[in-house]
Amino acid sequence: MKCHLQIHHGGSWHPVAELESVGDSVVEGHRGRVHFTYDDDYALQHLGARDHRAASCCLPVDFDVHTGSPWPAFMLDILPAGAARRTWVAALRLKNDESADWQLILRGASHPPGNLRVLPSEPPPSSAQGFTRAQVGSRDPQFVEYAYEHRAGVAGTSGAHGESPKFLLTEALDGLLHADGALADAQAKRHWLVKWPRSNRDSDRQILRNESAYLHFANRMGLRVHAEPVFEDDTLYVKRFDRHVTSDGVERYGLESLCSLAGVAAYGARIPQERLVQALADFSTNPDADIIELVKRDILSVALGNTDNHARNQALLKTTDGAMRLSPLFDFAPMFLDESGIPRCCRWTAVESMGFPSWPGVVDMVEPLMADPVPLRPALRIMADGLSDAPELLLECGADSMLVERLRRRIEDVRCSLHDIEPVRKSRP
């Protein structure tokens, strides 16, 4: 079985690579043995590229046949997971295990986030009809049927966040919303990730409602947030950062998870945080700045109870100017409220206990991975000062008052640990 991959840059889609199963490995799905090869003509033009022109930073463009198992890790970024996977499995009447993976990648990865896709087996249904925000927010039956028909759910989303229904929608020039890929680029005004609560439970609605407040708060704390979200009718609208509308059309930026950059082709993998830091050191075009940003995000995740911090909730954004930087923050919410109980996924080895890292210990682990570690300590101590007013700022950003009261102790514990960081790195004997 073969999967033909395309990549978008320079205003058009290009045949880029092929994934082929070896022997009877199809039944093993993403765990099976495969050949991965770049298209020869494409390799001639882009030999050695590992930026937005490559399928993965870990697989620079070449003429080699890469054989092994499991699949290359980047493929799991576009393989439907979570709610999107369940939708596809039901539509195709498949058993929801690894044996479904090949059918899912062939049928369900034609419009994932980023600039990579599987060559569509058939054109998407026409989208003459658009929908208003009111129709989307009210779960209008016509929109629900439309989203199902167009399979508008997000591919590659795993973890508890991935269990929430998510839709990639394109806003047309007239303001109506269409499924991603169903609208010509010339008619696109902006692109949205739209999220509904996981269920009708109060806790799930509270998580989504406060995700909006959390992103506002992160922005106020100086973290990298693309655009502040819009929350209305129990629906969260987040402007996509992997799409940029220009006078010449739509630029699609590459997007690769830190899970993929770490070479891990598995869902739910508990990858040590320092391994994710190493991935940024290896592939970011501004690694020190991105490493500091990653540590700051984890500080806020601990302080605010965003326990679903798996490695697919962080990604490298690969823009058309050749830059490869930690993407703006996404999937940042009070997941400790989830009734199923979600422990922290990615932890700091040997310096974390009960979900609370020792931040001085984290600094000692991170500094050797940086080219210039001098800015790290001052940045985190400044962040500690900013956390002094965090409860009040959260309220200003729209967080629920009862939630803020539950967070006060967590925030103070994190702030105190940050203040324990020595201002200057001690010299090593």
CSV table of C-alpha atoms in Angstrom, one decimal, residues 2-200:
chain,number,residue,atom,x,y,z
A,2,LYS,CA,1.3,3.5,-0.9
A,3,CYS,CA,0.7,7.0,0.4
A,4,HIS,CA,1.6,9.9,-1.8
A,5,LEU,CA,2.6,13.1,0.1
A,6,GLN,CA,2.4,16.6,-1.2
A,7,ILE,CA,3.9,19.8,0.2
A,8,HIS,CA,2.9,23.4,-0.3
A,9,HIS,CA,5.3,26.3,-0.9
A,10,GLY,CA,5.8,28.9,-3.6
A,11,GLY,CA,2.1,29.2,-4.1
A,12,SER,CA,1.4,25.6,-5.2
A,13,TRP,CA,1.3,21.9,-4.1
A,14,HIS,CA,4.3,19.7,-5.0
A,15,PRO,CA,4.7,15.9,-5.1
A,16,VAL,CA,7.3,15.5,-2.3
A,17,ALA,CA,7.5,11.9,-1.1
A,18,GLU,CA,6.0,8.4,-0.9
A,19,LEU,CA,5.4,6.1,2.0
A,20,GLU,CA,5.0,2.4,1.1
A,21,SER,CA,4.2,-0.6,3.4
A,22,VAL,CA,6.6,-3.5,3.4
A,23,GLY,CA,5.2,-7.0,3.2
A,24,ASP,CA,2.1,-7.5,5.2
A,25,SER,CA,2.8,-4.6,7.6
A,26,VAL,CA,-0.4,-2.8,6.7
A,27,VAL,CA,-2.2,-4.5,9.6
A,28,GLU,CA,0.3,-3.1,12.0
A,29,GLY,CA,-0.6,0.4,11.0
A,30,HIS,CA,1.9,3.1,12.1
A,31,ARG,CA,3.9,0.5,14.0
A,32,GLY,CA,4.6,-1.4,10.7
A,33,ARG,CA,7.6,-1.5,8.5
A,34,VAL,CA,7.7,1.0,5.6
A,35,HIS,CA,9.8,2.6,2.9
A,36,PHE,CA,10.0,6.4,2.8
A,37,THR,CA,11.4,8.1,-0.3
A,38,TYR,CA,11.5,11.6,-1.6
A,39,ASP,CA,10.3,12.2,-5.1
A,40,ASP,CA,13.4,12.2,-7.4
A,41,ASP,CA,12.4,15.4,-9.3
A,42,TYR,CA,11.7,17.2,-6.0
A,43,ALA,CA,14.9,16.0,-4.5
A,44,LEU,CA,16.8,17.4,-7.5
A,45,GLN,CA,15.4,20.9,-6.8
A,46,HIS,CA,15.6,20.9,-3.0
A,47,LEU,CA,18.4,18.5,-2.1
A,48,GLY,CA,19.5,18.9,1.5
A,49,ALA,CA,16.5,21.1,2.6
A,50,ARG,CA,15.2,20.5,6.0
A,51,ASP,CA,13.0,23.6,6.5
A,52,HIS,CA,9.5,24.2,5.2
A,53,ARG,CA,10.4,22.4,2.0
A,54,ALA,CA,11.1,19.0,3.7
A,55,ALA,CA,8.5,16.6,5.0
A,56,SER,CA,10.3,16.6,8.4
A,57,CYS,CA,13.3,18.4,9.9
A,58,CYS,CA,14.5,15.0,10.8
A,59,LEU,CA,14.5,13.8,7.2
A,60,PRO,CA,16.3,16.3,5.0
A,61,VAL,CA,15.5,16.0,1.3
A,62,ASP,CA,17.6,13.3,-0.3
A,63,PHE,CA,17.6,10.4,-2.8
A,64,ASP,CA,17.8,7.6,-0.2
A,65,VAL,CA,15.2,4.9,0.6
A,66,HIS,CA,14.6,5.1,4.3
A,67,THR,CA,13.3,1.7,5.5
A,68,GLY,CA,12.2,0.9,9.0
A,69,SER,CA,9.5,0.7,11.6
A,70,PRO,CA,7.5,2.4,13.0
A,71,TRP,CA,6.4,5.1,10.5
A,72,PRO,CA,8.5,8.3,10.3
A,73,ALA,CA,7.3,10.3,13.4
A,74,PHE,CA,6.0,13.3,11.4
A,75,MET,CA,3.3,11.0,9.8
A,76,LEU,CA,1.6,10.8,13.2
A,77,ASP,CA,1.2,14.6,13.1
A,78,ILE,CA,-1.2,14.3,10.2
A,79,LEU,CA,-2.8,10.9,11.0
A,80,PRO,CA,-6.3,11.5,12.4
A,81,ALA,CA,-6.5,11.0,16.2
A,82,GLY,CA,-8.9,11.7,19.0
A,83,ALA,CA,-12.4,12.9,18.0
A,84,ALA,CA,-11.3,13.2,14.3
A,85,ARG,CA,-10.2,9.6,14.3
A,86,ARG,CA,-13.5,8.4,15.8
A,87,THR,CA,-15.4,10.2,13.1
A,88,TRP,CA,-13.4,8.7,10.3
A,89,VAL,CA,-13.5,5.2,11.8
A,90,ALA,CA,-17.2,5.4,12.0
A,91,ALA,CA,-17.6,6.8,8.5
A,92,LEU,CA,-15.4,4.1,7.0
A,93,ARG,CA,-16.7,1.3,9.3
A,94,LEU,CA,-13.3,0.3,10.5
A,95,LYS,CA,-12.0,-1.3,13.7
A,96,ASN,CA,-10.5,1.4,15.8
A,97,ASP,CA,-7.0,0.0,16.2
A,98,GLU,CA,-3.7,0.1,14.3
A,99,SER,CA,-5.1,-1.9,11.4
A,100,ALA,CA,-7.2,1.2,10.5
A,101,ASP,CA,-4.2,3.5,10.2
A,102,TRP,CA,-3.5,3.1,6.5
A,103,GLN,CA,-7.1,3.8,5.5
A,104,LEU,CA,-7.2,6.8,7.8
A,105,ILE,CA,-4.0,8.3,6.5
A,106,LEU,CA,-5.2,7.8,2.9
A,107,ARG,CA,-8.6,9.2,3.5
A,108,GLY,CA,-8.3,11.6,6.4
A,109,ALA,CA,-5.1,13.5,5.9
A,110,SER,CA,-5.9,15.7,2.9
A,111,HIS,CA,-6.3,18.9,4.9
A,112,PRO,CA,-4.3,18.7,8.1
A,113,PRO,CA,-2.6,21.7,9.8
A,114,GLY,CA,0.7,22.7,8.3
A,115,ASN,CA,1.9,22.6,4.7
A,116,LEU,CA,1.9,18.8,4.2
A,117,ARG,CA,-0.9,16.6,3.1
A,118,VAL,CA,-1.7,13.2,1.6
A,119,LEU,CA,-2.7,13.5,-2.1
A,120,PRO,CA,-6.5,13.5,-2.0
A,121,SER,CA,-8.1,10.4,-3.5
A,122,GLU,CA,-11.0,12.6,-4.7
A,123,PRO,CA,-11.8,16.3,-4.7
A,124,PRO,CA,-13.6,17.6,-1.6
A,125,PRO,CA,-17.3,18.2,-1.8
A,126,SER,CA,-18.2,21.6,-3.2
A,127,SER,CA,-18.9,24.2,-0.6
A,128,ALA,CA,-21.4,26.6,-2.1
A,129,GLN,CA,-23.0,26.9,1.3
A,130,GLY,CA,-21.3,28.7,4.2
A,131,PHE,CA,-22.3,29.1,7.8
A,132,THR,CA,-22.5,31.9,10.3
A,133,ARG,CA,-20.9,31.9,13.7
A,134,ALA,CA,-24.4,31.7,15.2
A,135,GLN,CA,-25.0,28.5,13.2
A,136,VAL,CA,-21.7,27.0,14.3
A,137,GLY,CA,-22.2,28.0,17.9
A,138,SER,CA,-25.7,26.7,18.1
A,139,ARG,CA,-24.7,23.3,16.6
A,140,ASP,CA,-27.1,23.9,13.8
A,141,PRO,CA,-28.0,20.4,12.4
A,142,GLN,CA,-27.1,21.6,8.9
A,143,PHE,CA,-23.6,22.6,10.0
A,144,VAL,CA,-23.2,19.3,12.0
A,145,GLU,CA,-24.1,17.3,8.8
A,146,TYR,CA,-21.9,19.5,6.7
A,147,ALA,CA,-18.9,19.1,9.0
A,148,TYR,CA,-19.4,15.4,9.0
A,149,GLU,CA,-19.7,15.2,5.2
A,150,HIS,CA,-16.5,17.3,4.8
A,151,ARG,CA,-14.7,15.5,7.6
A,152,ALA,CA,-13.7,18.9,9.0
A,153,GLY,CA,-12.2,17.5,12.2
A,154,VAL,CA,-8.6,18.2,12.9
A,155,ALA,CA,-6.1,15.4,12.0
A,156,GLY,CA,-3.1,14.6,14.3
A,157,THR,CA,-4.7,15.8,17.6
A,158,SER,CA,-4.2,13.5,20.5
A,159,GLY,CA,-4.4,13.6,24.3
A,160,ALA,CA,-7.3,14.9,26.2
A,161,HIS,CA,-7.3,18.1,24.2
A,162,GLY,CA,-7.8,16.0,21.1
A,163,GLU,CA,-11.0,14.5,22.5
A,164,SER,CA,-12.7,17.9,22.1
A,165,PRO,CA,-14.5,18.3,18.7
A,166,LYS,CA,-12.3,20.6,16.7
A,167,PHE,CA,-12.9,22.0,13.2
A,168,LEU,CA,-10.7,23.7,10.7
A,169,LEU,CA,-12.8,26.3,9.0
A,170,THR,CA,-12.1,29.0,6.4
A,171,GLU,CA,-13.8,32.3,6.6
A,172,ALA,CA,-14.9,33.5,3.1
A,173,LEU,CA,-14.8,37.1,2.0
A,174,ASP,CA,-18.5,37.4,2.8
A,175,GLY,CA,-17.8,36.3,6.4
A,176,LEU,CA,-19.4,32.8,6.1
A,177,LEU,CA,-17.5,29.7,7.4
A,178,HIS,CA,-16.6,26.7,5.2
A,179,ALA,CA,-14.6,23.5,5.8
A,180,ASP,CA,-10.9,23.8,5.2
A,181,GLY,CA,-10.1,22.8,1.7
A,182,ALA,CA,-13.6,23.3,0.4
A,183,LEU,CA,-13.1,27.0,-0.5
A,184,ALA,CA,-10.7,28.3,-3.2
A,185,ASP,CA,-7.8,30.3,-1.8
A,186,ALA,CA,-8.9,33.4,-3.7
A,187,GLN,CA,-12.1,33.4,-1.7
A,188,ALA,CA,-10.4,33.0,1.7
A,189,LYS,CA,-10.3,35.9,4.2
A,190,ARG,CA,-8.9,34.1,7.3
A,191,HIS,CA,-8.6,30.6,8.8
A,192,TRP,CA,-9.9,29.4,12.1
A,193,LEU,CA,-9.6,26.5,14.5
A,194,VAL,CA,-13.0,26.1,16.1
A,195,LYS,CA,-13.5,24.0,19.3
A,196,TRP,CA,-16.5,22.7,21.2
A,197,PRO,CA,-16.5,21.3,24.7
A,198,ARG,CA,-15.8,17.5,25.0
A,199,SER,CA,-19.2,16.9,26.4
A,200,ASN,CA,-22.2,18.6,28.0
